[in-house]
Backbone as JSON, one array per atom type, in Angstrom:
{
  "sequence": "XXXXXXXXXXXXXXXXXXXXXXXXXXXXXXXXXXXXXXXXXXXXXXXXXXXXXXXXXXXXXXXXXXXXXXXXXXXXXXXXXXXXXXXXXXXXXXXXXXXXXXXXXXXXXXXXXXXXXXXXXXXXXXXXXXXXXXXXXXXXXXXXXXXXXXXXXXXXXXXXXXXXXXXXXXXXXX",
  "N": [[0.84, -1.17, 0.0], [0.55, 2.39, -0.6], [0.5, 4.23, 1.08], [1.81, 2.76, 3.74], [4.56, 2.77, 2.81], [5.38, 5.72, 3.18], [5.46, 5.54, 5.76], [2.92, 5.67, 7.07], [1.06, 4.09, 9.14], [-2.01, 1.84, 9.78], [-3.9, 2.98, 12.52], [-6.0, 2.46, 13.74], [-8.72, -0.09, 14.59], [-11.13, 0.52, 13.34], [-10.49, 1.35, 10.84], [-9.37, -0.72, 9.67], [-11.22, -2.69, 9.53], [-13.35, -1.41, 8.01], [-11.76, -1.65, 5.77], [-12.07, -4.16, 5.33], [-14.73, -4.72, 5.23], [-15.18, -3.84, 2.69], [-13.56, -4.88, 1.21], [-11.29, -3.89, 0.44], [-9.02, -4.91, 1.74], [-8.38, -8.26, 3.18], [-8.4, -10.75, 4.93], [-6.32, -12.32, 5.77], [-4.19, -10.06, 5.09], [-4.7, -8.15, 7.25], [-3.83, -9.92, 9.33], [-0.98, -10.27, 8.78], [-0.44, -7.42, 8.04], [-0.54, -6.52, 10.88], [1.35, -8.22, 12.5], [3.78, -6.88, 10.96], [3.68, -4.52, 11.87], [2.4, -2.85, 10.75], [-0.52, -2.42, 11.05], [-1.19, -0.72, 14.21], [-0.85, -3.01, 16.87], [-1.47, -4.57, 20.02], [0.49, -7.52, 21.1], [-1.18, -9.15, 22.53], [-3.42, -8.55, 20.47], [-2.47, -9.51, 18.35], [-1.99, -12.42, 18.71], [-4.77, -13.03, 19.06], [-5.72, -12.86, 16.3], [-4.46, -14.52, 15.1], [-5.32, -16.64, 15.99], [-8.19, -16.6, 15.15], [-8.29, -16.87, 12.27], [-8.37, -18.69, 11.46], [-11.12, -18.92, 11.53], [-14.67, -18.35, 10.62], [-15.17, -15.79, 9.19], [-17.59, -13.7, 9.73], [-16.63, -13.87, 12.39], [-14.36, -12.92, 12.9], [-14.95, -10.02, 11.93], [-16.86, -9.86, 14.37], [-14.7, -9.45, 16.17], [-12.78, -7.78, 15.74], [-14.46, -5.59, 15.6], [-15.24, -5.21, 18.27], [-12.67, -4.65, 18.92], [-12.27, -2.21, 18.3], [-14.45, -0.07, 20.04], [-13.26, -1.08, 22.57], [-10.87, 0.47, 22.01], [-11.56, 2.34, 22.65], [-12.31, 4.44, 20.76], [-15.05, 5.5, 18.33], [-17.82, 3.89, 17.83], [-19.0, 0.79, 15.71], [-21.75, -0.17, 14.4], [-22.83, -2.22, 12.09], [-24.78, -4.89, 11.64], [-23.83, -7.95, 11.33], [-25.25, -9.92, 10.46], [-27.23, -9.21, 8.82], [-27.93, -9.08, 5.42], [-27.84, -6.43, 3.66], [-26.66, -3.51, 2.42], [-24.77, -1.6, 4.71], [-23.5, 1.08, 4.78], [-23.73, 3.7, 6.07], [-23.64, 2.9, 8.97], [-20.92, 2.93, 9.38], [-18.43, 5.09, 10.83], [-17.24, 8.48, 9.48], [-14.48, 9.04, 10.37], [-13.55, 6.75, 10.12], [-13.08, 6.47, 7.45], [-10.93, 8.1, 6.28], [-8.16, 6.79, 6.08], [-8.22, 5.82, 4.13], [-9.42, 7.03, 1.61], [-6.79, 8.56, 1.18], [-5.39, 6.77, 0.51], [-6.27, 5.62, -1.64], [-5.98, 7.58, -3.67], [-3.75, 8.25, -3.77], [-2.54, 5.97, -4.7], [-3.95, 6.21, -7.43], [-2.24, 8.71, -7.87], [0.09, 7.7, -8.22], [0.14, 6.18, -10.49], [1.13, 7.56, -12.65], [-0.08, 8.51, -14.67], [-1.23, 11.25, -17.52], [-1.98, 14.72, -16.26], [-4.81, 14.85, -17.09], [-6.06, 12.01, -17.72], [-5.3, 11.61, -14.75], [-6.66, 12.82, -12.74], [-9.62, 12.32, -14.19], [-9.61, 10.02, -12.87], [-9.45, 10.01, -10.67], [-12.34, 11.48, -9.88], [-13.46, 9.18, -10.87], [-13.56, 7.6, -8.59], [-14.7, 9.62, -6.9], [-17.25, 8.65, -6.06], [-17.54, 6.92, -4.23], [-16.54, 7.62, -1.74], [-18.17, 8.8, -1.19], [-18.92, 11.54, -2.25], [-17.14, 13.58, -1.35], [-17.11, 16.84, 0.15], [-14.57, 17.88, -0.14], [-13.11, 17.15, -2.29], [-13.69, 18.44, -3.98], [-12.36, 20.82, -5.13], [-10.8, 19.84, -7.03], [-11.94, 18.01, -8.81], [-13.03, 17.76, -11.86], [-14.93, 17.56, -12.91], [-15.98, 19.64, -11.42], [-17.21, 23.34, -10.87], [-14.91, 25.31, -11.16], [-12.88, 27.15, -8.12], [-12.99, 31.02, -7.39], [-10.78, 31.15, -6.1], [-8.94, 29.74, -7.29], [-6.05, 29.15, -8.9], [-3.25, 28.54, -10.99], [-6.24, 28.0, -13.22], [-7.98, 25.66, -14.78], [-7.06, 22.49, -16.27], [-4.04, 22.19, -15.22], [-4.33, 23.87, -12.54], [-6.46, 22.19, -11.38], [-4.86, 19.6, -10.99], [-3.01, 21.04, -9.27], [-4.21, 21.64, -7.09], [-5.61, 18.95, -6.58], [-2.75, 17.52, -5.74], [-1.22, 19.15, -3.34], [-3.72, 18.66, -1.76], [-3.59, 16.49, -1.48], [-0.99, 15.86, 0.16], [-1.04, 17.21, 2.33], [-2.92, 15.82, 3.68], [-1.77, 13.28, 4.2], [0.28, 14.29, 5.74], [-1.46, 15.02, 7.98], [-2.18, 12.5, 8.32], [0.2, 11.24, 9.52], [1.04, 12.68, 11.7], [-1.58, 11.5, 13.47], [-0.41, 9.45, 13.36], [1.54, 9.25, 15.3]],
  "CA": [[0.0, 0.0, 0.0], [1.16, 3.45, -1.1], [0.45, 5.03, 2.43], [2.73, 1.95, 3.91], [5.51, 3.39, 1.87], [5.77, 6.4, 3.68], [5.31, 5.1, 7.51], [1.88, 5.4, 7.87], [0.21, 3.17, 10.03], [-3.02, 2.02, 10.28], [-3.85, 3.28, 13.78], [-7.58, 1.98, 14.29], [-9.43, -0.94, 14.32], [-12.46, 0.93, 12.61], [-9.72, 1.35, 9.63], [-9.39, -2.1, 9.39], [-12.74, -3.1, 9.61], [-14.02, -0.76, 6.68], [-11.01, -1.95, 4.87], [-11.98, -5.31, 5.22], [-15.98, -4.59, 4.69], [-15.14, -2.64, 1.1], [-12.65, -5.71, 0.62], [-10.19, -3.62, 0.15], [-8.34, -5.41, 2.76], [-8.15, -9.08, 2.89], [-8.24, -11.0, 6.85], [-4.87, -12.59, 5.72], [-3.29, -8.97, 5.76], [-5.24, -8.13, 8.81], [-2.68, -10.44, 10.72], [0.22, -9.71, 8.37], [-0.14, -6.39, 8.73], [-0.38, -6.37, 12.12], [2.71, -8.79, 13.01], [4.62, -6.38, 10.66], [3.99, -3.35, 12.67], [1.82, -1.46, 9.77], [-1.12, -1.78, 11.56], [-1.06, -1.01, 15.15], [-1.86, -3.61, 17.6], [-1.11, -5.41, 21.18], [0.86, -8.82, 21.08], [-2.5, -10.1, 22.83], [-4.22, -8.66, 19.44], [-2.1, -10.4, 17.05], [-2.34, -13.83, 19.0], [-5.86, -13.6, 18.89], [-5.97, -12.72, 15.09], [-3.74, -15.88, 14.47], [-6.74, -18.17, 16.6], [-9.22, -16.67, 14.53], [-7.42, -16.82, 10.91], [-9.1, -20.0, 9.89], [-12.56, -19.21, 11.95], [-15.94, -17.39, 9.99], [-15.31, -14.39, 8.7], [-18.36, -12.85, 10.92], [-16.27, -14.25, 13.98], [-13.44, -11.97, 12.74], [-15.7, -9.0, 12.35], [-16.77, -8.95, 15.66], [-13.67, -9.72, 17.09], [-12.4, -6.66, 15.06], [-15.57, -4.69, 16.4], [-15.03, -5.21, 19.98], [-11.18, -3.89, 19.49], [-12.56, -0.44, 18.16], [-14.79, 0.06, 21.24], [-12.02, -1.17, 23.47], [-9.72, 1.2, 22.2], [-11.86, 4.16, 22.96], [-13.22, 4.79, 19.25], [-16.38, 5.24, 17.2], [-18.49, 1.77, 17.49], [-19.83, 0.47, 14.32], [-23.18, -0.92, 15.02], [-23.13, -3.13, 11.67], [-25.53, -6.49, 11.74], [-23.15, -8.97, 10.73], [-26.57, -11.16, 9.67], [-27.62, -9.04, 7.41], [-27.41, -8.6, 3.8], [-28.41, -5.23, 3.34], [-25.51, -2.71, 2.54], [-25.02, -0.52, 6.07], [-22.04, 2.02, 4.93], [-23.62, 4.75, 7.16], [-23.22, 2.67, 10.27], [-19.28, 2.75, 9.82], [-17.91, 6.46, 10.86], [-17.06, 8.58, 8.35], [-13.55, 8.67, 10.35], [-12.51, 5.53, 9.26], [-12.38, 6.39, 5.73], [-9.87, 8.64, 5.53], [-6.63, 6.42, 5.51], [-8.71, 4.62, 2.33], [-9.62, 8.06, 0.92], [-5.74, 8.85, 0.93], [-4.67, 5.76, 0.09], [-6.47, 5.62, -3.15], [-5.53, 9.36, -4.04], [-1.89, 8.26, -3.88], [-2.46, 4.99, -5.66], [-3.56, 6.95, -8.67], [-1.04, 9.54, -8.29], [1.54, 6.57, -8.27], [0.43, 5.6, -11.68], [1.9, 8.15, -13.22], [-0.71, 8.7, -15.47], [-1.31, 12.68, -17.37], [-2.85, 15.48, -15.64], [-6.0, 14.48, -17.3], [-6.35, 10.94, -17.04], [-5.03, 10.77, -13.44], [-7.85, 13.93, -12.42], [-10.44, 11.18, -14.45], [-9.14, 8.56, -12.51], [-9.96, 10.2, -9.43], [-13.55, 11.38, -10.04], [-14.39, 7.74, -11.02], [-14.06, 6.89, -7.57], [-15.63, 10.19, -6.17], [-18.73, 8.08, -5.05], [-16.83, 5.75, -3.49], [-16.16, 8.1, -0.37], [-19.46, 9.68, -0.7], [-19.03, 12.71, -2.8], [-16.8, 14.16, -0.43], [-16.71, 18.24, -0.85], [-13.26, 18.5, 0.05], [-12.67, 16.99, -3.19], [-14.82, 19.61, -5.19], [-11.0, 21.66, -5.74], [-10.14, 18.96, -7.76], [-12.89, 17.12, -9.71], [-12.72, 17.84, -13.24], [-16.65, 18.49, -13.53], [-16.95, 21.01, -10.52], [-16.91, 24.42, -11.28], [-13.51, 25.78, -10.22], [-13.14, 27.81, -7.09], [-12.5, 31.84, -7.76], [-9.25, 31.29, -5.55], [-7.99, 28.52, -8.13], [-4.98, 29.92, -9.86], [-4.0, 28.39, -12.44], [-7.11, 27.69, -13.62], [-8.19, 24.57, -15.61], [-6.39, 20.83, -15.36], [-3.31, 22.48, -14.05], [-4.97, 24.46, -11.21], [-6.99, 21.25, -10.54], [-4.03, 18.56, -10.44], [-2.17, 20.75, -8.53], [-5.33, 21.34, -5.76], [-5.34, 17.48, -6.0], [-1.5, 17.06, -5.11], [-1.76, 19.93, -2.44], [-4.38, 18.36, -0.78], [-3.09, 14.45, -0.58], [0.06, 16.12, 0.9], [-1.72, 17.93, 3.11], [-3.59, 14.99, 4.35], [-0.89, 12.99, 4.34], [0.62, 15.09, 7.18], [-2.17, 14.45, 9.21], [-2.42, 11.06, 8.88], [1.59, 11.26, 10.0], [0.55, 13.01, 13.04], [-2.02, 10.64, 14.1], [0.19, 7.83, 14.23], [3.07, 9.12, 16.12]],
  "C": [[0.89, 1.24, 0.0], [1.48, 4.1, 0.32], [1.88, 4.22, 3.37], [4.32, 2.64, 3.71], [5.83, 4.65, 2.35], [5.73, 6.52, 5.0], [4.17, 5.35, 7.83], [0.96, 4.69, 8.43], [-1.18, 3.13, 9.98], [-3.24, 2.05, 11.58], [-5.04, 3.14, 14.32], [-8.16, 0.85, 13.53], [-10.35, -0.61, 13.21], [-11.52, 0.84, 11.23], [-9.64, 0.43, 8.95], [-10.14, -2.55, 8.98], [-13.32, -2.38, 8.47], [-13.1, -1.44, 5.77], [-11.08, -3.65, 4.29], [-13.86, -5.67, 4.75], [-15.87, -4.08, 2.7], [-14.43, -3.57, 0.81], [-11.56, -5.46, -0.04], [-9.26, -4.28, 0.55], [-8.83, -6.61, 2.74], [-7.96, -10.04, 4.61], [-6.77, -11.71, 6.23], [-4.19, -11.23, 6.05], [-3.55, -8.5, 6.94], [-3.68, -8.7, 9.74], [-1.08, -10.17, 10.21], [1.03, -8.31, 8.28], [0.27, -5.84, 10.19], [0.84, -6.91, 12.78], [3.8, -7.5, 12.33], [4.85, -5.09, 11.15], [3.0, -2.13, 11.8], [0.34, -1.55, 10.51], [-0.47, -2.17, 13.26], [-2.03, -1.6, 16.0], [-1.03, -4.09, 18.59], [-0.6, -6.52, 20.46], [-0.24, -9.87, 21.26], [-3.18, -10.42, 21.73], [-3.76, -9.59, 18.66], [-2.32, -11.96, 17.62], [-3.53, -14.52, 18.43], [-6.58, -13.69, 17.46], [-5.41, -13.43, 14.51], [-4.63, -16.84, 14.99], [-7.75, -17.71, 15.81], [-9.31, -16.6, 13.02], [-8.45, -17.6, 10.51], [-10.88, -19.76, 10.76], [-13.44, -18.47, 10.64], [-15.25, -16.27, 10.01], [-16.33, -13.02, 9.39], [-17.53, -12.3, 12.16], [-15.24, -13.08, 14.1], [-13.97, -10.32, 12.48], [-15.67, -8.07, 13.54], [-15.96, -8.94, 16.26], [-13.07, -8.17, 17.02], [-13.04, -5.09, 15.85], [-15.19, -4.54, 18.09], [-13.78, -4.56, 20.1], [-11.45, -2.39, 19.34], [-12.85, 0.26, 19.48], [-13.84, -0.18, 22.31], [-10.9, -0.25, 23.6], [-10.03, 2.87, 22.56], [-12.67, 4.75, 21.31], [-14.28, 4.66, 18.57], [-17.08, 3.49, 17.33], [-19.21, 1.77, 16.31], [-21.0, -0.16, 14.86], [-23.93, -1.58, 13.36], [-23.78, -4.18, 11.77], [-24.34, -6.82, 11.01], [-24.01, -9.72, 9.89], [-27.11, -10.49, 8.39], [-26.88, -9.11, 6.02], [-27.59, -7.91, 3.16], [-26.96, -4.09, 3.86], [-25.73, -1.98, 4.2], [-23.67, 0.55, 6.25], [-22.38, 2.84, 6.28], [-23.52, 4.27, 8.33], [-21.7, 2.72, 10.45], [-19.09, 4.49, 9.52], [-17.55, 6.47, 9.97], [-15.41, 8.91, 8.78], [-12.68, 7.88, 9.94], [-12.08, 5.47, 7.56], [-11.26, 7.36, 5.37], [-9.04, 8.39, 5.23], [-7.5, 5.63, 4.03], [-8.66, 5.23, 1.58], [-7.92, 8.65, 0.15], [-5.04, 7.84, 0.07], [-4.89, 5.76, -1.19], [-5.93, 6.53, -3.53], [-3.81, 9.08, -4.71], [-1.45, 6.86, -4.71], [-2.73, 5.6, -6.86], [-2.73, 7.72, -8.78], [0.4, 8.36, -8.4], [1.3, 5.89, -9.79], [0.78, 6.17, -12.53], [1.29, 8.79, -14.43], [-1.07, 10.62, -15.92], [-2.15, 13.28, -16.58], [-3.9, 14.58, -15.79], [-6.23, 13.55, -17.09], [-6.21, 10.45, -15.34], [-6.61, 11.83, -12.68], [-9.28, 12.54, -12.76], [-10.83, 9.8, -13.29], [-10.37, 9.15, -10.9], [-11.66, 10.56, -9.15], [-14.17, 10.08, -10.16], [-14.65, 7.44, -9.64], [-14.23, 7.75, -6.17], [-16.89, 9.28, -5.42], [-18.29, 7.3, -4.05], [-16.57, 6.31, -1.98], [-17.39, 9.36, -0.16], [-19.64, 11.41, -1.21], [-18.39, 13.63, -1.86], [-16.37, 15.85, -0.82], [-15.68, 19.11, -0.73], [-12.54, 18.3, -1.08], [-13.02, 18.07, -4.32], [-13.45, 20.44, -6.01], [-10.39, 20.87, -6.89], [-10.62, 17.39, -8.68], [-13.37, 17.82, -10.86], [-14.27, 18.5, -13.45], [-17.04, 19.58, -12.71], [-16.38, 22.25, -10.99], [-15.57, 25.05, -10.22], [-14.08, 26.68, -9.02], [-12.66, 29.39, -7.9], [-11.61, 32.03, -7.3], [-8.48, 30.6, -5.94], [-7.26, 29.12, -8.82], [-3.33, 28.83, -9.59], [-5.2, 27.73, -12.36], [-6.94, 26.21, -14.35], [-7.3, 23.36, -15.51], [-5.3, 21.13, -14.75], [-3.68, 22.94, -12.3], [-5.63, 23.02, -10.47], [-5.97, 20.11, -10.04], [-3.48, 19.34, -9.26], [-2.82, 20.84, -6.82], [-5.39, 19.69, -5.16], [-3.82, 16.81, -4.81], [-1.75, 18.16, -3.54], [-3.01, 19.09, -1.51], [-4.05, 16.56, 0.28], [-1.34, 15.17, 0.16], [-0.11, 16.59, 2.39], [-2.15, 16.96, 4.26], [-2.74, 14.13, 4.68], [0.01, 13.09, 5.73], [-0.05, 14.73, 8.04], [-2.42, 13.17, 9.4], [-0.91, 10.34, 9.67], [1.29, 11.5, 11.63], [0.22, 12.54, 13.69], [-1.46, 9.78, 14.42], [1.68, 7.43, 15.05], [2.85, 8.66, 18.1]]
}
Protein backbone atom coordinates (compact mmCIF):
# COMPACT_ATOMS: atom_id res chain seq x y z
CA UNK A 1 0.00 0.00 0.00
CA UNK A 2 1.16 3.45 -1.10
CA UNK A 3 0.45 5.03 2.43
CA UNK A 4 2.73 1.95 3.91
CA UNK A 5 5.51 3.39 1.87
CA UNK A 6 5.77 6.40 3.68
CA UNK A 7 5.31 5.10 7.51
CA UNK A 8 1.88 5.40 7.87
CA UNK A 9 0.21 3.17 10.03
CA UNK A 10 -3.02 2.02 10.28
CA UNK A 11 -3.85 3.28 13.78
CA UNK A 12 -7.58 1.98 14.29
CA UNK A 13 -9.43 -0.94 14.32
CA UNK A 14 -12.46 0.93 12.61
CA UNK A 15 -9.72 1.35 9.63
CA UNK A 16 -9.39 -2.10 9.39
CA UNK A 17 -12.74 -3.10 9.61
CA UNK A 18 -14.02 -0.76 6.68
CA UNK A 19 -11.01 -1.95 4.87
CA UNK A 20 -11.98 -5.31 5.22
CA UNK A 21 -15.98 -4.59 4.69
CA UNK A 22 -15.14 -2.64 1.10
CA UNK A 23 -12.65 -5.71 0.62
CA UNK A 24 -10.19 -3.62 0.15
CA UNK A 25 -8.34 -5.41 2.76
CA UNK A 26 -8.15 -9.08 2.89
CA UNK A 27 -8.24 -11.00 6.85
CA UNK A 28 -4.87 -12.59 5.72
CA UNK A 29 -3.29 -8.97 5.76
CA UNK A 30 -5.24 -8.13 8.81
CA UNK A 31 -2.68 -10.44 10.72
CA UNK A 32 0.22 -9.71 8.37
CA UNK A 33 -0.14 -6.39 8.73
CA UNK A 34 -0.38 -6.37 12.12
CA UNK A 35 2.71 -8.79 13.01
CA UNK A 36 4.62 -6.38 10.66
CA UNK A 37 3.99 -3.35 12.67
CA UNK A 38 1.82 -1.46 9.77
CA UNK A 39 -1.12 -1.78 11.56
CA UNK A 40 -1.06 -1.01 15.15
CA UNK A 41 -1.86 -3.61 17.60
CA UNK A 42 -1.11 -5.41 21.18
CA UNK A 43 0.86 -8.82 21.08
CA UNK A 44 -2.50 -10.10 22.83
CA UNK A 45 -4.22 -8.66 19.44
CA UNK A 46 -2.10 -10.40 17.05
CA UNK A 47 -2.34 -13.83 19.00
CA UNK A 48 -5.86 -13.60 18.89
CA UNK A 49 -5.97 -12.72 15.09
CA UNK A 50 -3.74 -15.88 14.47
CA UNK A 51 -6.74 -18.17 16.60
CA UNK A 52 -9.22 -16.67 14.53
CA UNK A 53 -7.42 -16.82 10.91
CA UNK A 54 -9.10 -20.00 9.89
CA UNK A 55 -12.56 -19.21 11.95
CA UNK A 56 -15.94 -17.39 9.99
CA UNK A 57 -15.31 -14.39 8.70
CA UNK A 58 -18.36 -12.85 10.92
CA UNK A 59 -16.27 -14.25 13.98
CA UNK A 60 -13.44 -11.97 12.74
CA UNK A 61 -15.70 -9.00 12.35
CA UNK A 62 -16.77 -8.95 15.66
CA UNK A 63 -13.67 -9.72 17.09
CA UNK A 64 -12.40 -6.66 15.06
CA UNK A 65 -15.57 -4.69 16.40
CA UNK A 66 -15.03 -5.21 19.98
CA UNK A 67 -11.18 -3.89 19.49
CA UNK A 68 -12.56 -0.44 18.16
CA UNK A 69 -14.79 0.06 21.24
CA UNK A 70 -12.02 -1.17 23.47
CA UNK A 71 -9.72 1.20 22.20
CA UNK A 72 -11.86 4.16 22.96
CA UNK A 73 -13.22 4.79 19.25
CA UNK A 74 -16.38 5.24 17.20
CA UNK A 75 -18.49 1.77 17.49
CA UNK A 76 -19.83 0.47 14.32
CA UNK A 77 -23.18 -0.92 15.02
CA UNK A 78 -23.13 -3.13 11.67
CA UNK A 79 -25.53 -6.49 11.74
CA UNK A 80 -23.15 -8.97 10.73
CA UNK A 81 -26.57 -11.16 9.67
CA UNK A 82 -27.62 -9.04 7.41
CA UNK A 83 -27.41 -8.60 3.80
CA UNK A 84 -28.41 -5.23 3.34
CA UNK A 85 -25.51 -2.71 2.54
CA UNK A 86 -25.02 -0.52 6.07
CA UNK A 87 -22.04 2.02 4.93
CA UNK A 88 -23.62 4.75 7.16
CA UNK A 89 -23.22 2.67 10.27
CA UNK A 90 -19.28 2.75 9.82
CA UNK A 91 -17.91 6.46 10.86
CA UNK A 92 -17.06 8.58 8.35
CA UNK A 93 -13.55 8.67 10.35
CA UNK A 94 -12.51 5.53 9.26
CA UNK A 95 -12.38 6.39 5.73
CA UNK A 96 -9.87 8.64 5.53
CA UNK A 97 -6.63 6.42 5.51
CA UNK A 98 -8.71 4.62 2.33
CA UNK A 99 -9.62 8.06 0.92
CA UNK A 100 -5.74 8.85 0.93
CA UNK A 101 -4.67 5.76 0.09
CA UNK A 102 -6.47 5.62 -3.15
CA UNK A 103 -5.53 9.36 -4.04
CA UNK A 104 -1.89 8.26 -3.88
CA UNK A 105 -2.46 4.99 -5.66
CA UNK A 106 -3.56 6.95 -8.67
CA UNK A 107 -1.04 9.54 -8.29
CA UNK A 108 1.54 6.57 -8.27
CA UNK A 109 0.43 5.60 -11.68
CA UNK A 110 1.90 8.15 -13.22
CA UNK A 111 -0.71 8.70 -15.47
CA UNK A 112 -1.31 12.68 -17.37
CA UNK A 113 -2.85 15.48 -15.64
CA UNK A 114 -6.00 14.48 -17.30
CA UNK A 115 -6.35 10.94 -17.04
CA UNK A 116 -5.03 10.77 -13.44
CA UNK A 117 -7.85 13.93 -12.42
CA UNK A 118 -10.44 11.18 -14.45
CA UNK A 119 -9.14 8.56 -12.51
CA UNK A 120 -9.96 10.20 -9.43
CA UNK A 121 -13.55 11.38 -10.04
CA UNK A 122 -14.39 7.74 -11.02
CA UNK A 123 -14.06 6.89 -7.57
CA UNK A 124 -15.63 10.19 -6.17
CA UNK A 125 -18.73 8.08 -5.05
CA UNK A 126 -16.83 5.75 -3.49
CA UNK A 127 -16.16 8.10 -0.37
CA UNK A 128 -19.46 9.68 -0.70
CA UNK A 129 -19.03 12.71 -2.80
CA UNK A 130 -16.80 14.16 -0.43
CA UNK A 131 -16.71 18.24 -0.85
CA UNK A 132 -13.26 18.50 0.05
CA UNK A 133 -12.67 16.99 -3.19
CA UNK A 134 -14.82 19.61 -5.19
CA UNK A 135 -11.00 21.66 -5.74
CA UNK A 136 -10.14 18.96 -7.76
CA UNK A 137 -12.89 17.12 -9.71
CA UNK A 138 -12.72 17.84 -13.24
CA UNK A 139 -16.65 18.49 -13.53
CA UNK A 140 -16.95 21.01 -10.52
CA UNK A 141 -16.91 24.42 -11.28
CA UNK A 142 -13.51 25.78 -10.22
CA UNK A 143 -13.14 27.81 -7.09
CA UNK A 144 -12.50 31.84 -7.76
CA UNK A 145 -9.25 31.29 -5.55
CA UNK A 146 -7.99 28.52 -8.13
CA UNK A 147 -4.98 29.92 -9.86
CA UNK A 148 -4.00 28.39 -12.44
CA UNK A 149 -7.11 27.69 -13.62
CA UNK A 150 -8.19 24.57 -15.61
CA UNK A 151 -6.39 20.83 -15.36
CA UNK A 152 -3.31 22.48 -14.05
CA UNK A 153 -4.97 24.46 -11.21
CA UNK A 154 -6.99 21.25 -10.54
CA UNK A 155 -4.03 18.56 -10.44
CA UNK A 156 -2.17 20.75 -8.53
CA UNK A 157 -5.33 21.34 -5.76
CA UNK A 158 -5.34 17.48 -6.00
CA UNK A 159 -1.50 17.06 -5.11
CA UNK A 160 -1.76 19.93 -2.44
CA UNK A 161 -4.38 18.36 -0.78
CA UNK A 162 -3.09 14.45 -0.58
CA UNK A 163 0.06 16.12 0.90
CA UNK A 164 -1.72 17.93 3.11
CA UNK A 165 -3.59 14.99 4.35
CA UNK A 166 -0.89 12.99 4.34
CA UNK A 167 0.62 15.09 7.18
CA UNK A 168 -2.17 14.45 9.21
CA UNK A 169 -2.42 11.06 8.88
CA UNK A 170 1.59 11.26 10.00
CA UNK A 171 0.55 13.01 13.04
CA UNK A 172 -2.02 10.64 14.10
CA UNK A 173 0.19 7.83 14.23
CA UNK A 174 3.07 9.12 16.12
Amino acid sequence: MELFKENIKIDSWGVAYLGLKKEWLIKSQVYEYCNAGLIVCSEEQLVELYVVENEPLLEFYELIKGWITDDGHEAINWNEDSNDWQWDKIPCQYYKFWEIEFLCKILAEGFDMEKTLHSVASIHSEFGYLTSWHGFIHFMAPSPNTMPKGIDGLYNNLIEYVDSEKEKLKLSCL
